[in-house]
Amino acid sequence: MNAGGPAARLHIDWTRCDGRGLCTELLPEALGRDEWGYPVAAPGRVRSGRDATDVPLTGAELAAAMDAENLCPLLALRIIRP
């Protein structure tokens, strides 16, 4: 992350997600998978479990995050810009 904070955040709506994993393939540095295959923040990305639905992104990850948002078949991802 840069000193001024994240370039954006990727919001994961777990009520829509069914764990297909495309987003985790596009953003391997930002996202991992839990034991059921659902996307979660990569280790060290968030401070606690309650923050895990809004994953901070670097500027370099923004293009891949936009691809993930656009390609998610269930519209479970949303980029939140500061």
PDB file of N, CA and C in Angstrom:
ATOM      1  N   MET A   1       0.841  -1.179   0.000  1.00  0.00           N
ATOM      2  CA  MET A   1       0.000   0.000   0.000  1.00  0.00           C
ATOM      3  C   MET A   1       0.884   1.240   0.000  1.00  0.00           C
ATOM      4  N   ASN A   2       0.385   2.303  -0.559  1.00  0.00           N
ATOM      5  CA  ASN A   2       1.159   3.532  -0.536  1.00  0.00           C
ATOM      6  C   ASN A   2       0.926   4.251   0.783  1.00  0.00           C
ATOM      7  N   ALA A   3       1.730   5.256   1.062  1.00  0.00           N
ATOM      8  CA  ALA A   3       1.660   5.954   2.340  1.00  0.00           C
ATOM      9  C   ALA A   3       0.330   6.666   2.537  1.00  0.00           C
ATOM     10  N   GLY A   4      -0.319   7.076   1.468  1.00  0.00           N
ATOM     11  CA  GLY A   4      -1.589   7.785   1.561  1.00  0.00           C
ATOM     12  C   GLY A   4      -2.786   6.869   1.703  1.00  0.00           C
ATOM     13  N   GLY A   5      -2.576   5.593   1.787  1.00  0.00           N
ATOM     14  CA  GLY A   5      -3.679   4.653   1.890  1.00  0.00           C
ATOM     15  C   GLY A   5      -3.912   3.925   0.577  1.00  0.00           C
ATOM     16  N   PRO A   6      -4.900   3.054   0.565  1.00  0.00           N
ATOM     17  CA  PRO A   6      -5.155   2.262  -0.640  1.00  0.00           C
ATOM     18  C   PRO A   6      -5.694   3.113  -1.784  1.00  0.00           C
ATOM     19  N   ALA A   7      -5.432   2.678  -3.014  1.00  0.00           N
ATOM     20  CA  ALA A   7      -5.960   3.367  -4.194  1.00  0.00           C
ATOM     21  C   ALA A   7      -7.472   3.185  -4.270  1.00  0.00           C
ATOM     22  N   ALA A   8      -7.937   2.046  -3.783  1.00  0.00           N
ATOM     23  CA  ALA A   8      -9.366   1.716  -3.767  1.00  0.00           C
ATOM     24  C   ALA A   8      -9.548   0.512  -2.855  1.00  0.00           C
ATOM     25  N   ARG A   9     -10.794   0.133  -2.677  1.00  0.00           N
ATOM     26  CA  ARG A   9     -11.114  -1.081  -1.925  1.00  0.00           C
ATOM     27  C   ARG A   9     -12.019  -1.944  -2.789  1.00  0.00           C
ATOM     28  N   LEU A  10     -11.858  -3.245  -2.663  1.00  0.00           N
ATOM     29  CA  LEU A  10     -12.719  -4.184  -3.362  1.00  0.00           C
ATOM     30  C   LEU A  10     -13.703  -4.743  -2.349  1.00  0.00           C
ATOM     31  N   HIS A  11     -14.984  -4.427  -2.537  1.00  0.00           N
ATOM     32  CA  HIS A  11     -16.020  -4.926  -1.634  1.00  0.00           C
ATOM     33  C   HIS A  11     -16.527  -6.264  -2.156  1.00  0.00           C
ATOM     34  N   ILE A  12     -16.556  -7.256  -1.277  1.00  0.00           N
ATOM     35  CA  ILE A  12     -17.060  -8.586  -1.615  1.00  0.00           C
ATOM     36  C   ILE A  12     -18.421  -8.753  -0.948  1.00  0.00           C
ATOM     37  N   ASP A  13     -19.447  -8.987  -1.750  1.00  0.00           N
ATOM     38  CA  ASP A  13     -20.784  -9.255  -1.213  1.00  0.00           C
ATOM     39  C   ASP A  13     -20.940 -10.768  -1.127  1.00  0.00           C
ATOM     40  N   TRP A  14     -20.690 -11.305   0.060  1.00  0.00           N
ATOM     41  CA  TRP A  14     -20.723 -12.756   0.226  1.00  0.00           C
ATOM     42  C   TRP A  14     -22.131 -13.327   0.087  1.00  0.00           C
ATOM     43  N   THR A  15     -23.162 -12.500   0.154  1.00  0.00           N
ATOM     44  CA  THR A  15     -24.524 -13.009  -0.044  1.00  0.00           C
ATOM     45  C   THR A  15     -24.786 -13.317  -1.514  1.00  0.00           C
ATOM     46  N   ARG A  16     -23.994 -12.742  -2.403  1.00  0.00           N
ATOM     47  CA  ARG A  16     -24.142 -13.003  -3.844  1.00  0.00           C
ATOM     48  C   ARG A  16     -23.144 -14.037  -4.352  1.00  0.00           C
ATOM     49  N   CYS A  17     -21.989 -14.104  -3.730  1.00  0.00           N
ATOM     50  CA  CYS A  17     -20.892 -14.948  -4.212  1.00  0.00           C
ATOM     51  C   CYS A  17     -21.214 -16.439  -4.040  1.00  0.00           C
ATOM     52  N   ASP A  18     -20.792 -17.240  -5.028  1.00  0.00           N
ATOM     53  CA  ASP A  18     -20.907 -18.687  -4.861  1.00  0.00           C
ATOM     54  C   ASP A  18     -19.548 -19.384  -4.957  1.00  0.00           C
ATOM     55  N   GLY A  19     -18.474 -18.614  -4.851  1.00  0.00           N
ATOM     56  CA  GLY A  19     -17.141 -19.188  -4.740  1.00  0.00           C
ATOM     57  C   GLY A  19     -16.561 -19.756  -6.021  1.00  0.00           C
ATOM     58  N   ARG A  20     -16.854 -19.177  -7.156  1.00  0.00           N
ATOM     59  CA  ARG A  20     -16.300 -19.670  -8.428  1.00  0.00           C
ATOM     60  C   ARG A  20     -14.797 -19.437  -8.529  1.00  0.00           C
ATOM     61  N   GLY A  21     -14.291 -18.352  -7.930  1.00  0.00           N
ATOM     62  CA  GLY A  21     -12.855 -18.150  -7.821  1.00  0.00           C
ATOM     63  C   GLY A  21     -12.179 -17.324  -8.896  1.00  0.00           C
ATOM     64  N   LEU A  22     -12.916 -16.794  -9.852  1.00  0.00           N
ATOM     65  CA  LEU A  22     -12.294 -15.982 -10.894  1.00  0.00           C
ATOM     66  C   LEU A  22     -11.562 -14.788 -10.289  1.00  0.00           C
ATOM     67  N   CYS A  23     -12.164 -14.141  -9.311  1.00  0.00           N
ATOM     68  CA  CYS A  23     -11.540 -12.967  -8.696  1.00  0.00           C
ATOM     69  C   CYS A  23     -10.223 -13.327  -8.009  1.00  0.00           C
ATOM     70  N   THR A  24     -10.163 -14.497  -7.393  1.00  0.00           N
ATOM     71  CA  THR A  24      -8.927 -14.888  -6.714  1.00  0.00           C
ATOM     72  C   THR A  24      -7.819 -15.199  -7.715  1.00  0.00           C
ATOM     73  N   GLU A  25      -8.197 -15.622  -8.912  1.00  0.00           N
ATOM     74  CA  GLU A  25      -7.201 -15.860  -9.957  1.00  0.00           C
ATOM     75  C   GLU A  25      -6.689 -14.549 -10.536  1.00  0.00           C
ATOM     76  N   LEU A  26      -7.569 -13.551 -10.650  1.00  0.00           N
ATOM     77  CA  LEU A  26      -7.174 -12.253 -11.200  1.00  0.00           C
ATOM     78  C   LEU A  26      -6.407 -11.400 -10.196  1.00  0.00           C
ATOM     79  N   LEU A  27      -6.646 -11.611  -8.909  1.00  0.00           N
ATOM     80  CA  LEU A  27      -6.020 -10.799  -7.855  1.00  0.00           C
ATOM     81  C   LEU A  27      -5.343 -11.678  -6.799  1.00  0.00           C
ATOM     82  N   PRO A  28      -4.368 -12.488  -7.190  1.00  0.00           N
ATOM     83  CA  PRO A  28      -3.766 -13.419  -6.226  1.00  0.00           C
ATOM     84  C   PRO A  28      -3.026 -12.745  -5.074  1.00  0.00           C
ATOM     85  N   GLU A  29      -2.547 -11.523  -5.264  1.00  0.00           N
ATOM     86  CA  GLU A  29      -1.848 -10.822  -4.181  1.00  0.00           C
ATOM     87  C   GLU A  29      -2.825 -10.241  -3.162  1.00  0.00           C
ATOM     88  N   ALA A  30      -4.050  -9.941  -3.597  1.00  0.00           N
ATOM     89  CA  ALA A  30      -5.036  -9.304  -2.722  1.00  0.00           C
ATOM     90  C   ALA A  30      -6.027 -10.288  -2.117  1.00  0.00           C
ATOM     91  N   LEU A  31      -6.319 -11.370  -2.852  1.00  0.00           N
ATOM     92  CA  LEU A  31      -7.356 -12.302  -2.416  1.00  0.00           C
ATOM     93  C   LEU A  31      -6.844 -13.727  -2.314  1.00  0.00           C
ATOM     94  N   GLY A  32      -7.363 -14.426  -1.342  1.00  0.00           N
ATOM     95  CA  GLY A  32      -7.158 -15.861  -1.215  1.00  0.00           C
ATOM     96  C   GLY A  32      -8.533 -16.507  -1.160  1.00  0.00           C
ATOM     97  N   ARG A  33      -8.567 -17.787  -0.806  1.00  0.00           N
ATOM     98  CA  ARG A  33      -9.847 -18.493  -0.675  1.00  0.00           C
ATOM     99  C   ARG A  33      -9.944 -19.117   0.706  1.00  0.00           C
ATOM    100  N   ASP A  34     -11.168 -19.119   1.235  1.00  0.00           N
ATOM    101  CA  ASP A  34     -11.369 -19.796   2.511  1.00  0.00           C
ATOM    102  C   ASP A  34     -11.565 -21.293   2.255  1.00  0.00           C
ATOM    103  N   GLU A  35     -11.851 -22.047   3.303  1.00  0.00           N
ATOM    104  CA  GLU A  35     -11.958 -23.502   3.158  1.00  0.00           C
ATOM    105  C   GLU A  35     -13.133 -23.945   2.286  1.00  0.00           C
ATOM    106  N   TRP A  36     -14.083 -23.063   2.013  1.00  0.00           N
ATOM    107  CA  TRP A  36     -15.225 -23.382   1.153  1.00  0.00           C
ATOM    108  C   TRP A  36     -15.059 -22.813  -0.256  1.00  0.00           C
ATOM    109  N   GLY A  37     -13.944 -22.142  -0.526  1.00  0.00           N
ATOM    110  CA  GLY A  37     -13.679 -21.600  -1.851  1.00  0.00           C
ATOM    111  C   GLY A  37     -14.091 -20.159  -2.061  1.00  0.00           C
ATOM    112  N   TYR A  38     -14.596 -19.510  -1.012  1.00  0.00           N
ATOM    113  CA  TYR A  38     -15.025 -18.116  -1.141  1.00  0.00           C
ATOM    114  C   TYR A  38     -13.832 -17.167  -1.023  1.00  0.00           C
ATOM    115  N   PRO A  39     -13.883 -16.036  -1.712  1.00  0.00           N
ATOM    116  CA  PRO A  39     -12.760 -15.093  -1.645  1.00  0.00           C
ATOM    117  C   PRO A  39     -12.667 -14.428  -0.281  1.00  0.00           C
ATOM    118  N   VAL A  40     -11.442 -14.295   0.185  1.00  0.00           N
ATOM    119  CA  VAL A  40     -11.144 -13.586   1.430  1.00  0.00           C
ATOM    120  C   VAL A  40      -9.908 -12.731   1.189  1.00  0.00           C
ATOM    121  N   ALA A  41      -9.729 -11.741   2.014  1.00  0.00           N
ATOM    122  CA  ALA A  41      -8.536 -10.907   1.911  1.00  0.00           C
ATOM    123  C   ALA A  41      -7.293 -11.754   2.146  1.00  0.00           C
ATOM    124  N   ALA A  42      -6.264 -11.493   1.377  1.00  0.00           N
ATOM    125  CA  ALA A  42      -4.993 -12.185   1.566  1.00  0.00           C
ATOM    126  C   ALA A  42      -4.438 -11.833   2.941  1.00  0.00           C
ATOM    127  N   PRO A  43      -3.641 -12.720   3.523  1.00  0.00           N
ATOM    128  CA  PRO A  43      -3.074 -12.438   4.843  1.00  0.00           C
ATOM    129  C   PRO A  43      -2.361 -11.086   4.870  1.00  0.00           C
ATOM    130  N   GLY A  44      -2.631 -10.308   5.910  1.00  0.00           N
ATOM    131  CA  GLY A  44      -2.007  -9.005   6.083  1.00  0.00           C
ATOM    132  C   GLY A  44      -2.728  -7.860   5.402  1.00  0.00           C
ATOM    133  N   ARG A  45      -3.784  -8.140   4.657  1.00  0.00           N
ATOM    134  CA  ARG A  45      -4.504  -7.078   3.946  1.00  0.00           C
ATOM    135  C   ARG A  45      -5.501  -6.331   4.822  1.00  0.00           C
ATOM    136  N   VAL A  46      -6.082  -6.995   5.790  1.00  0.00           N
ATOM    137  CA  VAL A  46      -7.065  -6.352   6.666  1.00  0.00           C
ATOM    138  C   VAL A  46      -6.709  -6.632   8.119  1.00  0.00           C
ATOM    139  N   ARG A  47      -7.212  -5.783   9.000  1.00  0.00           N
ATOM    140  CA  ARG A  47      -6.879  -5.910  10.416  1.00  0.00           C
ATOM    141  C   ARG A  47      -7.689  -6.968  11.146  1.00  0.00           C
ATOM    142  N   SER A  48      -8.941  -7.163  10.763  1.00  0.00           N
ATOM    143  CA  SER A  48      -9.776  -8.136  11.465  1.00  0.00           C
ATOM    144  C   SER A  48     -10.794  -8.735  10.511  1.00  0.00           C
ATOM    145  N   GLY A  49     -11.468  -9.783  10.958  1.00  0.00           N
ATOM    146  CA  GLY A  49     -12.466 -10.447  10.137  1.00  0.00           C
ATOM    147  C   GLY A  49     -13.593  -9.539   9.713  1.00  0.00           C
ATOM    148  N   ARG A  50     -13.940  -8.571  10.563  1.00  0.00           N
ATOM    149  CA  ARG A  50     -15.052  -7.689  10.211  1.00  0.00           C
ATOM    150  C   ARG A  50     -14.696  -6.767   9.049  1.00  0.00           C
ATOM    151  N   ASP A  51     -13.400  -6.570   8.785  1.00  0.00           N
ATOM    152  CA  ASP A  51     -12.954  -5.738   7.668  1.00  0.00           C
ATOM    153  C   ASP A  51     -12.773  -6.542   6.380  1.00  0.00           C
ATOM    154  N   ALA A  52     -12.971  -7.833   6.441  1.00  0.00           N
ATOM    155  CA  ALA A  52     -12.606  -8.711   5.330  1.00  0.00           C
ATOM    156  C   ALA A  52     -13.461  -8.538   4.084  1.00  0.00           C
ATOM    157  N   THR A  53     -14.582  -7.836   4.169  1.00  0.00           N
ATOM    158  CA  THR A  53     -15.392  -7.642   2.967  1.00  0.00           C
ATOM    159  C   THR A  53     -14.924  -6.458   2.141  1.00  0.00           C
ATOM    160  N   ASP A  54     -14.057  -5.611   2.680  1.00  0.00           N
ATOM    161  CA  ASP A  54     -13.510  -4.465   1.951  1.00  0.00           C
ATOM    162  C   ASP A  54     -11.993  -4.593   1.906  1.00  0.00           C
ATOM    163  N   VAL A  55     -11.494  -5.131   0.812  1.00  0.00           N
ATOM    164  CA  VAL A  55     -10.071  -5.443   0.672  1.00  0.00           C
ATOM    165  C   VAL A  55      -9.348  -4.261   0.043  1.00  0.00           C
ATOM    166  N   PRO A  56      -8.326  -3.698   0.723  1.00  0.00           N
ATOM    167  CA  PRO A  56      -7.577  -2.587   0.142  1.00  0.00           C
ATOM    168  C   PRO A  56      -6.786  -3.027  -1.092  1.00  0.00           C
ATOM    169  N   LEU A  57      -6.744  -2.146  -2.086  1.00  0.00           N
ATOM    170  CA  LEU A  57      -6.043  -2.419  -3.340  1.00  0.00           C
ATOM    171  C   LEU A  57      -4.971  -1.373  -3.593  1.00  0.00           C
ATOM    172  N   THR A  58      -3.872  -1.797  -4.177  1.00  0.00           N
ATOM    173  CA  THR A  58      -2.847  -0.857  -4.618  1.00  0.00           C
ATOM    174  C   THR A  58      -3.237  -0.335  -6.000  1.00  0.00           C
ATOM    175  N   GLY A  59      -2.586   0.726  -6.421  1.00  0.00           N
ATOM    176  CA  GLY A  59      -2.833   1.251  -7.758  1.00  0.00           C
ATOM    177  C   GLY A  59      -2.527   0.228  -8.836  1.00  0.00           C
ATOM    178  N   ALA A  60      -1.499  -0.595  -8.609  1.00  0.00           N
ATOM    179  CA  ALA A  60      -1.117  -1.616  -9.583  1.00  0.00           C
ATOM    180  C   ALA A  60      -2.164  -2.720  -9.707  1.00  0.00           C
ATOM    181  N   GLU A  61      -2.984  -2.913  -8.679  1.00  0.00           N
ATOM    182  CA  GLU A  61      -4.009  -3.961  -8.703  1.00  0.00           C
ATOM    183  C   GLU A  61      -5.353  -3.475  -9.245  1.00  0.00           C
ATOM    184  N   LEU A  62      -5.477  -2.191  -9.444  1.00  0.00           N
ATOM    185  CA  LEU A  62      -6.769  -1.615  -9.807  1.00  0.00           C
ATOM    186  C   LEU A  62      -7.314  -2.143 -11.139  1.00  0.00           C
ATOM    187  N   ALA A  63      -6.477  -2.287 -12.149  1.00  0.00           N
ATOM    188  CA  ALA A  63      -6.948  -2.787 -13.450  1.00  0.00           C
ATOM    189  C   ALA A  63      -7.470  -4.219 -13.329  1.00  0.00           C
ATOM    190  N   ALA A  64      -6.747  -5.073 -12.614  1.00  0.00           N
ATOM    191  CA  ALA A  64      -7.201  -6.455 -12.422  1.00  0.00           C
ATOM    192  C   ALA A  64      -8.481  -6.492 -11.595  1.00  0.00           C
ATOM    193  N   ALA A  65      -8.597  -5.587 -10.622  1.00  0.00           N
ATOM    194  CA  ALA A  65      -9.815  -5.518  -9.812  1.00  0.00           C
ATOM    195  C   ALA A  65     -11.008  -5.098 -10.665  1.00  0.00           C
ATOM    196  N   MET A  66     -10.785  -4.181 -11.586  1.00  0.00           N
ATOM    197  CA  MET A  66     -11.862  -3.764 -12.490  1.00  0.00           C
ATOM    198  C   MET A  66     -12.287  -4.929 -13.387  1.00  0.00           C
ATOM    199  N   ASP A  67     -11.319  -5.716 -13.849  1.00  0.00           N
ATOM    200  CA  ASP A  67     -11.652  -6.908 -14.632  1.00  0.00           C
ATOM    201  C   ASP A  67     -12.480  -7.882 -13.797  1.00  0.00           C
ATOM    202  N   ALA A  68     -12.049  -8.113 -12.558  1.00  0.00           N
ATOM    203  CA  ALA A  68     -12.782  -9.028 -11.679  1.00  0.00           C
ATOM    204  C   ALA A  68     -14.202  -8.536 -11.438  1.00  0.00           C
ATOM    205  N   GLU A  69     -14.344  -7.241 -11.202  1.00  0.00           N
ATOM    206  CA  GLU A  69     -15.669  -6.661 -10.977  1.00  0.00           C
ATOM    207  C   GLU A  69     -16.561  -6.865 -12.208  1.00  0.00           C
ATOM    208  N   ASN A  70     -16.012  -6.601 -13.382  1.00  0.00           N
ATOM    209  CA  ASN A  70     -16.791  -6.723 -14.622  1.00  0.00           C
ATOM    210  C   ASN A  70     -17.088  -8.164 -15.014  1.00  0.00           C
ATOM    211  N   LEU A  71     -16.211  -9.088 -14.645  1.00  0.00           N
ATOM    212  CA  LEU A  71     -16.372 -10.482 -15.049  1.00  0.00           C
ATOM    213  C   LEU A  71     -17.107 -11.344 -14.032  1.00  0.00           C
ATOM    214  N   CYS A  72     -17.329 -10.845 -12.843  1.00  0.00           N
ATOM    215  CA  CYS A  72     -18.010 -11.644 -11.819  1.00  0.00           C
ATOM    216  C   CYS A  72     -19.433 -11.960 -12.298  1.00  0.00           C
ATOM    217  N   PRO A  73     -19.751 -13.242 -12.478  1.00  0.00           N
ATOM    218  CA  PRO A  73     -21.058 -13.595 -13.029  1.00  0.00           C
ATOM    219  C   PRO A  73     -22.229 -13.293 -12.093  1.00  0.00           C
ATOM    220  N   LEU A  74     -21.956 -13.149 -10.807  1.00  0.00           N
ATOM    221  CA  LEU A  74     -23.030 -12.905  -9.843  1.00  0.00           C
ATOM    222  C   LEU A  74     -23.011 -11.488  -9.280  1.00  0.00           C
ATOM    223  N   LEU A  75     -22.170 -10.627  -9.871  1.00  0.00           N
ATOM    224  CA  LEU A  75     -22.078  -9.215  -9.451  1.00  0.00           C
ATOM    225  C   LEU A  75     -21.812  -9.078  -7.956  1.00  0.00           C
ATOM    226  N   ALA A  76     -20.911  -9.919  -7.457  1.00  0.00           N
ATOM    227  CA  ALA A  76     -20.601  -9.932  -6.031  1.00  0.00           C
ATOM    228  C   ALA A  76     -19.459  -8.991  -5.655  1.00  0.00           C
ATOM    229  N   LEU A  77     -18.871  -8.306  -6.629  1.00  0.00           N
ATOM    230  CA  LEU A  77     -17.732  -7.427  -6.372  1.00  0.00           C
ATOM    231  C   LEU A  77     -18.068  -5.993  -6.750  1.00  0.00           C
ATOM    232  N   ARG A  78     -17.525  -5.076  -5.961  1.00  0.00           N
ATOM    233  CA  ARG A  78     -17.709  -3.652  -6.271  1.00  0.00           C
ATOM    234  C   ARG A  78     -16.455  -2.912  -5.831  1.00  0.00           C
ATOM    235  N   ILE A  79     -15.927  -2.077  -6.699  1.00  0.00           N
ATOM    236  CA  ILE A  79     -14.764  -1.257  -6.360  1.00  0.00           C
ATOM    237  C   ILE A  79     -15.264   0.015  -5.703  1.00  0.00           C
ATOM    238  N   ILE A  80     -14.684   0.318  -4.559  1.00  0.00           N
ATOM    239  CA  ILE A  80     -15.013   1.539  -3.820  1.00  0.00           C
ATOM    240  C   ILE A  80     -13.782   2.428  -3.865  1.00  0.00           C
ATOM    241  N   ARG A  81     -13.937   3.591  -4.445  1.00  0.00           N
ATOM    242  CA  ARG A  81     -12.806   4.528  -4.555  1.00  0.00           C
ATOM    243  C   ARG A  81     -12.903   5.571  -3.456  1.00  0.00           C
ATOM    244  N   PRO A  82     -11.732   6.021  -2.967  1.00  0.00           N
ATOM    245  CA  PRO A  82     -11.757   7.037  -1.891  1.00  0.00           C
ATOM    246  C   PRO A  82     -12.316   8.367  -2.367  1.00  0.00           C
TER     247      PRO A  82
END
